Amino acid sequence: MLYKKDFPIFKNNKQMVYLDSAATSQKPQVVVDAVNDFYTKNNSNIHRGLYDLAQRAEDLYEGTRKKVAEFINADSKNEIIFTGNTTESINLVTLRYFEKVLKKGDIVVISEMEHHSNIVPWLRLKEKLDIKIYYIPVTKDFLLDFDKLLKAGLDFKKVKLISLTHASNVLGTINPLEEIIPKLKSKFPNAKVLIDAAQSIPHIKVDVVNLQCDFLAFSSHKMFGPSGLGVLWAKTKLLNDMDPLFLGGHMIETVTKQKATFASSPQKFEAGTGKLEAVVGLGAAIDYINSLNIKNVQKYEDKLTKYALSKLPKIKNVQFYGSLSPKYRLPVFSFNIGSVHPHDASEILNRKQISVRAGHHCNQVLMEILNSPSGTIRASLSIYNTIDDIDKLIEGINMVKKIFKN
Amino acid sequence: MEDPLYREIILEHWQNPQNYGTIKSPDFKIEGSNPTCGDKITITVKIGAGKISDIKFTSEGCAISKASASLLTEKVKGMKLKDVRKLTEISALKALPIEITPARHNCALLMFRTIKEKL
Ligand SMILES: Cc1ncc(COP(=O)(O)O)c(C=O)c1O
Protein backbone atom coordinates (compact mmCIF):
# COMPACT_ATOMS: atom_id res chain seq x y z
CA MET A 1 0.00 0.00 0.00
CA LEU A 2 3.06 2.15 0.39
CA TYR A 3 2.97 3.50 -3.14
CA LYS A 4 -0.52 2.63 -4.34
CA LYS A 5 -2.09 5.58 -2.53
CA ASP A 6 -0.10 7.93 -4.77
CA PHE A 7 -2.04 6.78 -7.83
CA PRO A 8 -5.59 8.15 -8.16
CA ILE A 9 -6.67 5.54 -10.73
CA PHE A 10 -6.91 3.02 -7.91
CA LYS A 11 -9.25 5.25 -5.94
CA ASN A 12 -11.58 5.28 -8.94
CA ASN A 13 -11.20 1.56 -9.71
CA LYS A 14 -11.10 0.02 -6.28
CA GLN A 15 -11.26 -3.64 -7.28
CA MET A 16 -8.97 -3.39 -10.28
CA VAL A 17 -5.77 -5.41 -10.34
CA TYR A 18 -3.65 -3.59 -12.89
CA LEU A 19 -0.97 -5.89 -14.29
CA ASP A 20 -0.14 -4.11 -17.52
CA SER A 21 2.50 -1.60 -16.54
CA ALA A 22 4.89 -2.78 -19.25
CA ALA A 23 2.36 -1.42 -21.74
CA THR A 24 1.92 1.81 -19.86
CA SER A 25 2.29 2.88 -16.26
CA GLN A 26 -0.37 4.52 -14.16
CA LYS A 27 0.21 8.15 -13.19
CA PRO A 28 0.74 9.46 -9.69
CA GLN A 29 -1.34 12.42 -8.51
CA VAL A 30 1.74 14.66 -8.65
CA VAL A 31 2.01 14.10 -12.41
CA VAL A 32 -1.70 14.69 -12.96
CA ASP A 33 -1.41 17.86 -10.89
CA ALA A 34 1.62 19.08 -12.80
CA VAL A 35 -0.23 18.76 -16.12
CA ASN A 36 -3.31 20.39 -14.64
CA ASP A 37 -1.26 23.21 -13.13
CA PHE A 38 0.44 23.83 -16.41
CA TYR A 39 -2.87 24.45 -18.12
CA THR A 40 -4.50 26.30 -15.25
CA LYS A 41 -1.54 28.46 -14.22
CA ASN A 42 1.28 28.49 -16.71
CA ASN A 43 0.10 27.70 -20.24
CA SER A 44 1.81 29.64 -23.00
CA ASN A 45 3.97 28.74 -25.94
CA ILE A 46 7.66 28.69 -25.23
CA HIS A 47 10.59 30.02 -27.28
CA ARG A 48 11.18 33.74 -27.17
CA GLY A 49 8.03 34.74 -25.32
CA LEU A 50 8.85 38.07 -23.73
CA TYR A 51 6.26 38.01 -21.00
CA ASP A 52 6.18 36.39 -17.58
CA LEU A 53 3.78 33.60 -18.46
CA ALA A 54 5.87 32.50 -21.44
CA GLN A 55 8.97 32.62 -19.31
CA ARG A 56 7.36 30.39 -16.70
CA ALA A 57 6.27 27.91 -19.35
CA GLU A 58 9.74 27.89 -20.84
CA ASP A 59 11.37 27.43 -17.44
CA LEU A 60 9.16 24.44 -16.76
CA TYR A 61 9.84 22.93 -20.17
CA GLU A 62 13.57 23.46 -20.11
CA GLY A 63 13.66 22.55 -16.43
CA THR A 64 12.44 19.08 -17.36
CA ARG A 65 15.19 18.77 -19.94
CA LYS A 66 17.68 19.40 -17.18
CA LYS A 67 15.96 16.90 -14.88
CA VAL A 68 16.08 14.25 -17.59
CA ALA A 69 19.78 14.94 -18.19
CA GLU A 70 20.55 14.56 -14.50
CA PHE A 71 18.31 11.52 -14.20
CA ILE A 72 20.28 9.56 -16.79
CA ASN A 73 23.61 11.22 -15.98
CA ALA A 74 24.01 12.94 -19.35
CA ASP A 75 26.80 15.45 -19.93
CA SER A 76 24.51 18.29 -20.87
CA LYS A 77 20.82 19.12 -21.16
CA ASN A 78 21.45 19.83 -24.83
CA GLU A 79 21.84 16.11 -25.37
CA ILE A 80 18.20 15.52 -24.42
CA ILE A 81 15.81 15.51 -27.39
CA PHE A 82 12.07 15.32 -26.81
CA THR A 83 10.34 13.02 -29.28
CA GLY A 84 6.95 11.29 -29.41
CA ASN A 85 8.00 8.01 -27.78
CA THR A 86 10.73 5.37 -27.80
CA THR A 87 9.71 4.27 -31.28
CA GLU A 88 10.15 7.76 -32.66
CA SER A 89 13.50 8.15 -30.90
CA ILE A 90 14.85 4.98 -32.50
CA ASN A 91 13.46 5.96 -35.90
CA LEU A 92 15.10 9.36 -35.66
CA VAL A 93 18.48 7.72 -35.06
CA THR A 94 17.86 5.24 -37.86
CA LEU A 95 16.85 7.85 -40.41
CA ARG A 96 19.16 10.66 -39.46
CA TYR A 97 22.30 8.86 -38.37
CA PHE A 98 22.55 5.26 -39.51
CA GLU A 99 20.91 5.69 -42.89
CA LYS A 100 23.74 8.11 -43.66
CA VAL A 101 26.68 6.17 -42.27
CA LEU A 102 25.86 2.54 -43.02
CA LYS A 103 27.16 0.96 -46.21
CA LYS A 104 26.28 -2.23 -48.02
CA GLY A 105 27.52 -5.24 -46.05
CA ASP A 106 27.70 -3.41 -42.73
CA ILE A 107 26.28 -5.30 -39.78
CA VAL A 108 23.72 -4.15 -37.24
CA VAL A 109 23.57 -6.34 -34.15
CA ILE A 110 20.23 -6.59 -32.35
CA SER A 111 18.68 -9.46 -30.40
CA GLU A 112 15.83 -11.93 -30.53
CA MET A 113 14.17 -10.21 -27.59
CA GLU A 114 13.76 -6.80 -29.20
CA HIS A 115 10.47 -4.98 -29.39
CA HIS A 116 9.33 -4.31 -32.98
CA SER A 117 10.44 -0.71 -32.51
CA ASN A 118 14.05 -1.92 -32.41
CA ILE A 119 13.65 -4.36 -35.31
CA VAL A 120 11.44 -2.87 -37.98
CA PRO A 121 13.44 0.37 -38.51
CA TRP A 122 16.56 -1.74 -39.10
CA LEU A 123 14.69 -3.99 -41.49
CA ARG A 124 13.94 -0.93 -43.57
CA LEU A 125 17.64 -0.06 -43.69
CA LYS A 126 18.37 -3.66 -44.60
CA GLU A 127 16.09 -3.29 -47.64
CA LYS A 128 17.41 0.12 -48.56
CA LEU A 129 21.13 -0.26 -47.97
CA ASP A 130 21.68 -4.01 -48.15
CA ILE A 131 23.09 -4.19 -44.65
CA LYS A 132 23.05 -7.36 -42.55
CA ILE A 133 21.23 -7.85 -39.27
CA TYR A 134 22.62 -10.24 -36.68
CA TYR A 135 20.26 -11.36 -33.93
CA ILE A 136 21.85 -12.28 -30.60
CA PRO A 137 20.03 -15.49 -29.67
CA VAL A 138 17.97 -16.00 -26.55
CA THR A 139 19.14 -18.98 -24.45
CA LYS A 140 16.94 -21.66 -22.90
CA ASP A 141 17.19 -19.67 -19.67
CA PHE A 142 15.75 -16.62 -21.45
CA LEU A 143 18.99 -14.64 -21.37
CA LEU A 144 20.94 -13.16 -24.27
CA ASP A 145 23.73 -15.40 -25.49
CA PHE A 146 26.51 -12.85 -25.87
CA ASP A 147 29.05 -15.66 -26.27
CA LYS A 148 27.36 -16.68 -29.50
CA LEU A 149 27.77 -13.15 -30.80
CA LEU A 150 31.43 -13.03 -29.81
CA LYS A 151 32.05 -16.37 -31.50
CA ALA A 152 29.85 -15.83 -34.55
CA GLY A 153 32.83 -14.99 -36.74
CA LEU A 154 31.39 -11.66 -37.84
CA ASP A 155 33.77 -9.34 -39.67
CA PHE A 156 34.45 -7.18 -36.62
CA LYS A 157 35.17 -4.06 -38.67
CA LYS A 158 31.76 -4.24 -40.31
CA VAL A 159 29.76 -4.20 -37.09
CA LYS A 160 28.63 -0.56 -36.95
CA LEU A 161 25.87 -0.72 -34.42
CA ILE A 162 24.80 -2.81 -31.46
CA SER A 163 21.23 -1.91 -30.58
CA LEU A 164 19.76 -3.70 -27.60
CA THR A 165 16.94 -3.48 -25.16
CA HIS A 166 18.00 -2.94 -21.57
CA ALA A 167 15.16 -5.18 -20.40
CA SER A 168 12.70 -7.44 -22.18
CA ASN A 169 9.05 -6.41 -22.16
CA VAL A 170 8.06 -10.09 -22.49
CA LEU A 171 10.56 -12.08 -20.44
CA GLY A 172 11.46 -9.51 -17.82
CA THR A 173 15.14 -10.24 -18.37
CA ILE A 174 17.44 -7.33 -17.55
CA ASN A 175 20.43 -7.60 -19.86
CA PRO A 176 23.74 -7.06 -18.01
CA LEU A 177 24.73 -4.27 -20.37
CA GLU A 178 27.04 -2.45 -17.99
CA GLU A 179 29.25 -5.54 -17.91
CA ILE A 180 28.95 -6.60 -21.49
CA ILE A 181 29.13 -3.35 -23.46
CA PRO A 182 32.84 -2.74 -22.72
CA LYS A 183 33.57 -6.26 -24.00
CA LEU A 184 31.49 -5.74 -27.10
CA LYS A 185 33.12 -2.39 -27.76
CA SER A 186 36.59 -3.84 -27.60
CA LYS A 187 35.62 -6.70 -29.91
CA PHE A 188 33.77 -4.39 -32.32
CA PRO A 189 35.60 -1.05 -32.13
CA ASN A 190 33.61 0.54 -34.96
CA ALA A 191 30.26 -0.13 -33.36
CA LYS A 192 28.04 2.49 -31.83
CA VAL A 193 25.74 1.32 -29.06
CA LEU A 194 22.05 2.17 -28.83
CA ILE A 195 20.04 1.17 -25.78
CA ASP A 196 16.28 0.88 -25.66
CA ALA A 197 15.55 1.76 -22.04
CA ALA A 198 11.74 1.83 -22.44
CA GLN A 199 11.23 -1.01 -19.99
CA SER A 200 14.15 -0.55 -17.63
CA ILE A 201 13.86 3.13 -16.80
CA PRO A 202 10.89 2.97 -14.38
CA HIS A 203 12.51 0.10 -12.50
CA ILE A 204 16.29 0.42 -12.28
CA LYS A 205 18.98 3.05 -12.47
CA VAL A 206 19.76 3.96 -16.07
CA ASP A 207 23.05 5.82 -16.29
CA VAL A 208 24.50 6.56 -19.72
CA VAL A 209 28.03 6.86 -18.35
CA ASN A 210 27.93 3.46 -16.67
CA LEU A 211 26.22 1.96 -19.69
CA GLN A 212 28.87 3.40 -22.01
CA CYS A 213 26.31 3.78 -24.76
CA ASP A 214 26.04 6.30 -27.58
CA PHE A 215 22.27 6.55 -27.93
CA LEU A 216 19.48 5.94 -25.43
CA ALA A 217 15.74 5.91 -26.07
CA PHE A 218 12.79 5.79 -23.68
CA SER A 219 9.16 6.85 -23.25
CA SER A 220 7.59 9.10 -20.64
CA HIS A 221 4.39 7.05 -20.40
CA LYS A 222 6.11 3.94 -19.08
CA MET A 223 7.82 5.88 -16.27
CA PHE A 224 4.73 7.44 -14.67
CA GLY A 225 4.73 10.43 -17.04
CA PRO A 226 2.24 11.55 -19.69
CA SER A 227 1.92 9.72 -23.00
CA GLY A 228 2.89 11.12 -26.38
CA LEU A 229 6.37 12.01 -25.21
CA GLY A 230 9.67 10.23 -25.57
CA VAL A 231 13.33 11.01 -25.11
CA LEU A 232 16.34 10.47 -27.28
CA TRP A 233 19.69 10.98 -25.67
CA ALA A 234 22.87 10.92 -27.74
CA LYS A 235 26.40 12.18 -27.31
CA THR A 236 26.82 15.76 -28.46
CA LYS A 237 29.20 14.84 -31.23
CA LEU A 238 26.71 12.41 -32.71
CA LEU A 239 23.90 14.92 -32.47
CA ASN A 240 26.09 17.39 -34.33
CA ASP A 241 26.51 14.80 -37.09
CA MET A 242 22.77 14.29 -37.37
CA ASP A 243 20.54 16.33 -39.65
CA PRO A 244 17.11 17.24 -38.37
CA LEU A 245 14.20 15.16 -39.61
CA PHE A 246 11.48 17.80 -39.56
CA LEU A 247 12.07 21.36 -40.65
CA GLY A 248 10.16 24.52 -39.79
CA GLY A 249 9.66 26.70 -36.78
CA HIS A 250 11.75 26.70 -33.61
CA MET A 251 14.57 24.69 -35.16
CA ILE A 252 16.33 27.28 -37.30
CA GLU A 253 19.09 29.76 -36.84
CA THR A 254 18.36 32.03 -39.81
CA VAL A 255 16.07 31.76 -42.79
CA THR A 256 16.29 33.66 -46.07
CA LYS A 257 14.40 33.12 -49.31
CA GLN A 258 17.12 30.82 -50.54
CA LYS A 259 18.55 29.11 -47.52
CA ALA A 260 18.00 28.11 -43.95
CA THR A 261 20.55 27.28 -41.30
CA PHE A 262 19.67 25.19 -38.32
CA ALA A 263 19.94 25.78 -34.61
CA SER A 264 22.09 23.39 -32.62
CA SER A 265 20.79 20.48 -30.55
CA PRO A 266 18.29 20.08 -29.01
CA GLN A 267 16.26 22.78 -30.83
CA LYS A 268 17.39 21.40 -34.18
CA PHE A 269 15.41 18.22 -33.56
CA GLU A 270 12.30 19.78 -32.08
CA ALA A 271 10.54 21.48 -34.97
CA GLY A 272 7.20 23.06 -34.21
CA THR A 273 5.45 23.41 -30.89
CA GLY A 274 6.24 20.52 -28.58
CA LYS A 275 4.18 18.56 -26.11
CA LEU A 276 4.44 21.23 -23.50
CA GLU A 277 2.21 19.79 -20.78
CA ALA A 278 3.61 16.29 -21.26
CA VAL A 279 7.15 17.55 -20.83
CA VAL A 280 6.14 19.34 -17.65
CA GLY A 281 4.42 16.16 -16.46
CA LEU A 282 7.56 14.13 -17.17
CA GLY A 283 9.46 16.54 -14.95
CA ALA A 284 7.03 15.75 -12.14
CA ALA A 285 7.39 12.01 -12.82
CA ILE A 286 11.15 12.25 -12.48
CA ASP A 287 10.76 14.22 -9.25
CA TYR A 288 8.44 11.47 -8.05
CA ILE A 289 10.89 8.66 -8.87
CA ASN A 290 13.71 10.62 -7.26
CA SER A 291 11.62 11.17 -4.15
CA LEU A 292 11.07 7.42 -3.83
CA ASN A 293 14.68 6.64 -4.64
CA ILE A 294 15.04 4.10 -7.42
CA LYS A 295 16.90 1.75 -5.06
CA ASN A 296 13.81 1.49 -2.84
CA VAL A 297 11.68 0.92 -5.92
CA GLN A 298 13.96 -1.92 -6.90
CA LYS A 299 13.95 -3.42 -3.43
CA TYR A 300 10.17 -3.37 -3.27
CA GLU A 301 9.78 -4.78 -6.76
CA ASP A 302 12.32 -7.52 -6.06
CA LYS A 303 10.04 -8.67 -3.26
CA LEU A 304 7.13 -8.88 -5.70
CA THR A 305 9.33 -10.70 -8.20
CA LYS A 306 10.51 -13.25 -5.67
CA TYR A 307 6.98 -13.95 -4.57
CA ALA A 308 5.67 -14.29 -8.11
CA LEU A 309 8.55 -16.57 -9.08
CA SER A 310 7.86 -18.77 -6.08
CA LYS A 311 4.27 -19.28 -7.25
CA LEU A 312 3.50 -18.75 -10.92
CA PRO A 313 5.90 -21.22 -12.55
CA LYS A 314 4.76 -23.93 -10.14
CA ILE A 315 1.11 -23.87 -11.10
CA LYS A 316 0.27 -27.09 -12.88
CA ASN A 317 -0.10 -26.74 -16.65
CA VAL A 318 1.32 -23.22 -16.68
CA GLN A 319 4.11 -22.75 -19.20
CA PHE A 320 6.29 -19.97 -17.89
CA TYR A 321 8.57 -17.96 -20.18
CA GLY A 322 11.30 -16.21 -18.25
CA SER A 323 14.24 -16.64 -15.95
CA LEU A 324 13.36 -18.26 -12.64
CA SER A 325 16.13 -16.39 -10.89
CA PRO A 326 15.07 -13.07 -9.37
CA LYS A 327 18.46 -11.58 -10.18
CA TYR A 328 18.58 -9.27 -13.21
CA ARG A 329 14.86 -9.39 -13.58
CA LEU A 330 11.89 -7.06 -13.82
CA PRO A 331 8.48 -7.95 -12.35
CA VAL A 332 7.28 -8.93 -15.84
CA PHE A 333 5.88 -12.45 -16.19
CA SER A 334 4.86 -14.17 -19.41
CA PHE A 335 3.06 -17.47 -19.42
CA ASN A 336 0.42 -19.62 -21.01
CA ILE A 337 -2.21 -21.80 -19.37
CA GLY A 338 -2.46 -25.27 -20.90
CA SER A 339 -3.89 -25.09 -24.40
CA VAL A 340 -5.94 -21.98 -23.64
CA HIS A 341 -5.41 -19.13 -26.09
CA PRO A 342 -4.01 -16.06 -24.30
CA HIS A 343 -6.97 -13.94 -25.40
CA ASP A 344 -9.44 -16.36 -23.88
CA ALA A 345 -7.45 -16.44 -20.66
CA SER A 346 -7.29 -12.67 -20.42
CA GLU A 347 -11.03 -12.44 -21.01
CA ILE A 348 -11.60 -14.71 -18.02
CA LEU A 349 -9.08 -12.81 -15.90
CA ASN A 350 -10.95 -9.64 -16.77
CA ARG A 351 -14.04 -11.10 -15.10
CA LYS A 352 -12.10 -10.68 -11.87
CA GLN A 353 -10.96 -7.20 -12.92
CA ILE A 354 -7.44 -8.45 -13.54
CA SER A 355 -5.93 -6.43 -16.37
CA VAL A 356 -3.23 -8.35 -18.22
CA ARG A 357 -2.05 -8.14 -21.81
CA ALA A 358 -2.37 -11.09 -24.15
CA GLY A 359 -0.75 -11.62 -27.52
CA HIS A 360 2.65 -11.11 -29.06
CA HIS A 361 3.49 -7.86 -27.22
CA CYS A 362 5.12 -6.44 -30.37
CA ASN A 363 7.74 -9.21 -30.20
CA GLN A 364 6.82 -11.60 -32.99
CA VAL A 365 10.44 -12.65 -33.47
CA LEU A 366 10.62 -13.73 -29.83
CA MET A 367 7.23 -15.50 -30.03
CA GLU A 368 8.67 -17.65 -32.79
CA ILE A 369 11.67 -18.51 -30.60
CA LEU A 370 9.32 -19.35 -27.72
CA ASN A 371 7.30 -21.44 -30.17
CA SER A 372 4.23 -19.55 -29.08
CA PRO A 373 2.60 -18.16 -32.23
CA SER A 374 -0.55 -17.07 -30.40
CA GLY A 375 1.58 -15.14 -27.95
CA THR A 376 1.53 -15.18 -24.19
CA ILE A 377 -0.35 -13.78 -21.25
CA ARG A 378 1.77 -11.12 -19.65
CA ALA A 379 1.43 -9.79 -16.13
CA SER A 380 3.69 -6.80 -15.60
CA LEU A 381 3.94 -5.12 -12.24
CA SER A 382 5.05 -1.81 -10.87
CA ILE A 383 5.44 -0.12 -7.52
CA TYR A 384 1.69 0.23 -6.97
CA ASN A 385 1.18 -3.54 -7.12
CA THR A 386 1.08 -5.74 -4.04
CA ILE A 387 1.52 -9.36 -3.03
CA ASP A 388 -2.26 -9.47 -2.87
CA ASP A 389 -2.42 -8.65 -6.60
CA ILE A 390 -0.25 -11.68 -7.33
CA ASP A 391 -2.52 -13.86 -5.21
CA LYS A 392 -5.53 -12.58 -7.15
CA LEU A 393 -3.76 -13.38 -10.40
CA ILE A 394 -3.18 -16.92 -9.18
CA GLU A 395 -6.87 -17.26 -8.28
CA GLY A 396 -7.71 -15.98 -11.74
CA ILE A 397 -5.40 -18.51 -13.38
CA ASN A 398 -7.10 -21.27 -11.42
CA MET A 399 -10.45 -20.02 -12.62
CA VAL A 400 -9.23 -20.16 -16.24
CA LYS A 401 -8.07 -23.71 -15.65
CA LYS A 402 -11.40 -24.69 -14.20
CA ILE A 403 -13.49 -23.18 -17.00
CA PHE A 404 -11.30 -24.65 -19.72
CA LYS A 405 -10.74 -27.90 -17.86
CA ASN A 406 -7.01 -27.55 -18.36
CA MET B 1 -18.66 -23.41 -13.34
CA GLU B 2 -20.53 -21.76 -16.28
CA ASP B 3 -19.03 -18.63 -17.74
CA PRO B 4 -21.41 -16.38 -19.74
CA LEU B 5 -19.16 -16.49 -22.80
CA TYR B 6 -17.37 -19.78 -22.42
CA ARG B 7 -20.49 -21.86 -22.08
CA GLU B 8 -20.44 -25.61 -22.38
CA ILE B 9 -21.46 -25.51 -26.03
CA ILE B 10 -18.60 -23.17 -26.93
CA LEU B 11 -16.08 -25.27 -25.03
CA GLU B 12 -17.46 -28.37 -26.71
CA HIS B 13 -17.00 -26.88 -30.19
CA TRP B 14 -13.58 -25.56 -29.19
CA GLN B 15 -12.39 -28.98 -28.11
CA ASN B 16 -14.20 -30.98 -30.78
CA PRO B 17 -14.77 -28.63 -33.68
CA GLN B 18 -17.18 -29.84 -36.35
CA ASN B 19 -16.16 -29.83 -40.00
CA TYR B 20 -12.53 -29.58 -38.95
CA GLY B 21 -10.03 -30.60 -41.59
CA THR B 22 -9.38 -30.18 -45.29
CA ILE B 23 -11.42 -31.34 -48.29
CA LYS B 24 -9.18 -33.26 -50.72
CA SER B 25 -10.17 -31.66 -54.03
CA PRO B 26 -12.19 -28.60 -53.09
CA ASP B 27 -13.84 -26.20 -55.50
CA PHE B 28 -12.10 -23.46 -53.64
CA LYS B 29 -9.78 -22.88 -50.76
CA ILE B 30 -9.64 -19.61 -48.88
CA GLU B 31 -7.51 -18.22 -46.12
CA GLY B 32 -8.38 -15.54 -43.66
CA SER B 33 -6.70 -13.91 -40.73
CA ASN B 34 -7.38 -11.52 -37.95
CA PRO B 35 -4.17 -9.58 -37.49
CA THR B 36 -5.14 -8.05 -34.16
CA CYS B 37 -5.34 -11.48 -32.54
CA GLY B 38 -3.20 -13.53 -34.87
CA ASP B 39 -6.10 -15.89 -35.58
CA LYS B 40 -5.78 -17.76 -38.88
CA ILE B 41 -8.24 -19.90 -40.77
CA THR B 42 -8.16 -22.02 -43.92
CA ILE B 43 -11.48 -23.06 -45.41
CA THR B 44 -12.06 -25.59 -48.17
CA VAL B 45 -15.43 -25.77 -49.89
CA LYS B 46 -17.17 -28.12 -52.29
CA ILE B 47 -20.09 -26.79 -54.32
CA GLY B 48 -22.87 -28.89 -55.80
CA ALA B 49 -26.20 -27.86 -57.33
CA GLY B 50 -25.75 -24.26 -56.21
CA LYS B 51 -25.24 -25.35 -52.65
CA ILE B 52 -22.36 -25.66 -50.25
CA SER B 53 -22.25 -29.43 -50.34
CA ASP B 54 -19.25 -29.70 -48.07
CA ILE B 55 -17.13 -27.31 -46.04
CA LYS B 56 -14.16 -27.86 -43.76
CA PHE B 57 -11.81 -25.58 -41.93
CA THR B 58 -8.56 -25.62 -40.02
CA SER B 59 -7.64 -22.77 -37.73
CA GLU B 60 -5.25 -21.40 -35.24
CA GLY B 61 -6.76 -19.08 -32.76
CA CYS B 62 -8.80 -18.50 -29.68
CA ALA B 63 -11.71 -20.59 -28.46
CA ILE B 64 -14.23 -18.05 -29.72
CA SER B 65 -12.89 -18.09 -33.26
CA LYS B 66 -12.61 -21.87 -33.41
CA ALA B 67 -16.00 -22.56 -31.86
CA SER B 68 -17.71 -19.93 -34.02
CA ALA B 69 -16.11 -21.38 -37.15
CA SER B 70 -17.34 -24.81 -36.13
CA LEU B 71 -20.88 -23.57 -35.46
CA LEU B 72 -21.06 -21.42 -38.57
CA THR B 73 -19.77 -24.14 -40.89
CA GLU B 74 -22.57 -26.29 -39.52
CA LYS B 75 -24.99 -23.51 -40.35
CA VAL B 76 -23.89 -22.90 -43.95
CA LYS B 77 -23.30 -26.51 -44.91
CA GLY B 78 -26.08 -27.50 -47.28
CA MET B 79 -27.21 -23.91 -47.73
CA LYS B 80 -27.80 -22.41 -51.17
CA LEU B 81 -24.99 -20.08 -52.20
CA LYS B 82 -27.47 -17.29 -52.84
CA ASP B 83 -28.78 -17.63 -49.32
CA VAL B 84 -25.30 -17.59 -47.83
CA ARG B 85 -24.60 -14.40 -49.77
CA LYS B 86 -27.63 -12.83 -48.12
CA LEU B 87 -26.46 -13.56 -44.60
CA THR B 88 -25.32 -10.50 -42.68
CA GLU B 89 -22.78 -10.30 -39.92
CA ILE B 90 -25.57 -9.54 -37.52
CA SER B 91 -27.42 -12.68 -38.51
CA ALA B 92 -24.20 -14.69 -38.20
CA LEU B 93 -23.66 -13.39 -34.67
CA LYS B 94 -27.29 -14.20 -33.89
CA ALA B 95 -26.78 -17.73 -35.07
CA LEU B 96 -24.25 -18.25 -32.30
CA PRO B 97 -25.61 -19.56 -29.03
CA ILE B 98 -23.93 -16.87 -26.96
CA GLU B 99 -23.75 -13.11 -26.80
CA ILE B 100 -20.43 -12.01 -28.30
CA THR B 101 -18.97 -8.85 -26.81
CA PRO B 102 -17.85 -6.29 -29.42
CA ALA B 103 -14.19 -6.83 -28.49
CA ARG B 104 -14.50 -10.41 -29.73
CA HIS B 105 -16.51 -9.78 -32.92
CA ASN B 106 -13.37 -10.13 -35.02
CA CYS B 107 -12.75 -13.57 -33.53
CA ALA B 108 -16.34 -14.75 -33.85
CA LEU B 109 -16.74 -13.53 -37.42
CA LEU B 110 -13.41 -14.67 -38.85
CA MET B 111 -14.85 -17.73 -40.60
CA PHE B 112 -17.93 -15.86 -41.78
CA ARG B 113 -15.99 -12.90 -43.20
CA THR B 114 -13.50 -15.18 -44.90
CA ILE B 115 -16.15 -17.15 -46.73
CA LYS B 116 -18.30 -14.11 -47.56
CA GLU B 117 -15.36 -12.43 -49.23
CA LYS B 118 -15.02 -15.35 -51.65
CA LEU B 119 -18.70 -15.71 -52.38
C1 LIG C 1 11.30 -2.69 -24.90
C2 LIG C 1 10.40 -1.71 -25.57
N1 LIG C 1 10.89 -0.91 -26.51
C3 LIG C 1 10.13 0.00 -27.13
C4 LIG C 1 8.80 0.14 -26.83
C5 LIG C 1 8.00 1.15 -27.59
O1 LIG C 1 7.57 2.17 -26.77
P1 LIG C 1 6.58 3.26 -27.33
O2 LIG C 1 5.34 2.54 -27.74
O3 LIG C 1 6.36 4.20 -26.21
O4 LIG C 1 7.27 3.89 -28.50
C6 LIG C 1 8.24 -0.67 -25.87
C7 LIG C 1 6.80 -0.57 -25.56
O5 LIG C 1 6.13 -1.50 -25.27
C8 LIG C 1 9.06 -1.63 -25.22
O6 LIG C 1 8.56 -2.44 -24.29
Coordinates of N, CA and C and ligand atoms in Angstrom, one line a residue, chain A residues 22 85-87 115 117 165 167 169 196 198-199 219 221-222, ligand 1:
Chain A
A22 N 3.9 -2.8 -18.2 CA 4.9 -2.8 -19.2 C 4.3 -2.1 -20.5
N85 N 7.9 9.2 -28.6 CA 8.0 8.0 -27.8 C 9.3 7.3 -28.1
T86 N 9.5 6.1 -27.5 CA 10.7 5.4 -27.8 C 10.9 5.1 -29.3
T87 N 9.7 4.6 -29.9 CA 9.7 4.3 -31.3 C 10.2 5.4 -32.2
H115 N 11.8 -5.5 -29.0 CA 10.5 -5.0 -29.4 C 10.5 -4.6 -30.9
S117 N 9.9 -2.1 -32.3 CA 10.4 -0.7 -32.5 C 12.0 -0.7 -32.6
T165 N 17.8 -3.9 -26.2 CA 16.9 -3.5 -25.2 C 17.6 -3.7 -23.8
A167 N 16.0 -4.1 -21.1 CA 15.2 -5.2 -20.4 C 14.0 -5.6 -21.3
N169 N 10.4 -6.7 -22.6 CA 9.0 -6.4 -22.2 C 8.2 -7.7 -22.1
D196 N 17.7 0.6 -25.8 CA 16.3 0.9 -25.7 C 16.0 0.7 -24.2
A198 N 13.2 1.6 -22.7 CA 11.7 1.8 -22.4 C 11.3 1.0 -21.2
Q199 N 11.7 -0.2 -21.1 CA 11.2 -1.0 -20.0 C 12.0 -0.8 -18.7
S219 N 10.5 6.2 -23.2 CA 9.2 6.8 -23.2 C 8.7 7.4 -21.9
H221 N 5.6 7.7 -20.9 CA 4.4 7.1 -20.4 C 4.6 5.8 -19.6
K222 N 5.8 5.2 -19.8 CA 6.1 3.9 -19.1 C 6.8 4.2 -17.7
Ligands
LIG1 C1 11.3 -2.7 -24.9 C2 10.4 -1.7 -25.6 N1 10.9 -0.9 -26.5 C3 10.1 0.0 -27.1 C4 8.8 0.1 -26.8 C5 8.0 1.1 -27.6 O1 7.6 2.2 -26.8 P1 6.6 3.3 -27.3 O2 5.3 2.5 -27.7 O3 6.4 4.2 -26.2 O4 7.3 3.9 -28.5 C6 8.2 -0.7 -25.9 C7 6.8 -0.6 -25.6 O5 6.1 -1.5 -25.3 C8 9.1 -1.6 -25.2 O6 8.6 -2.4 -24.3

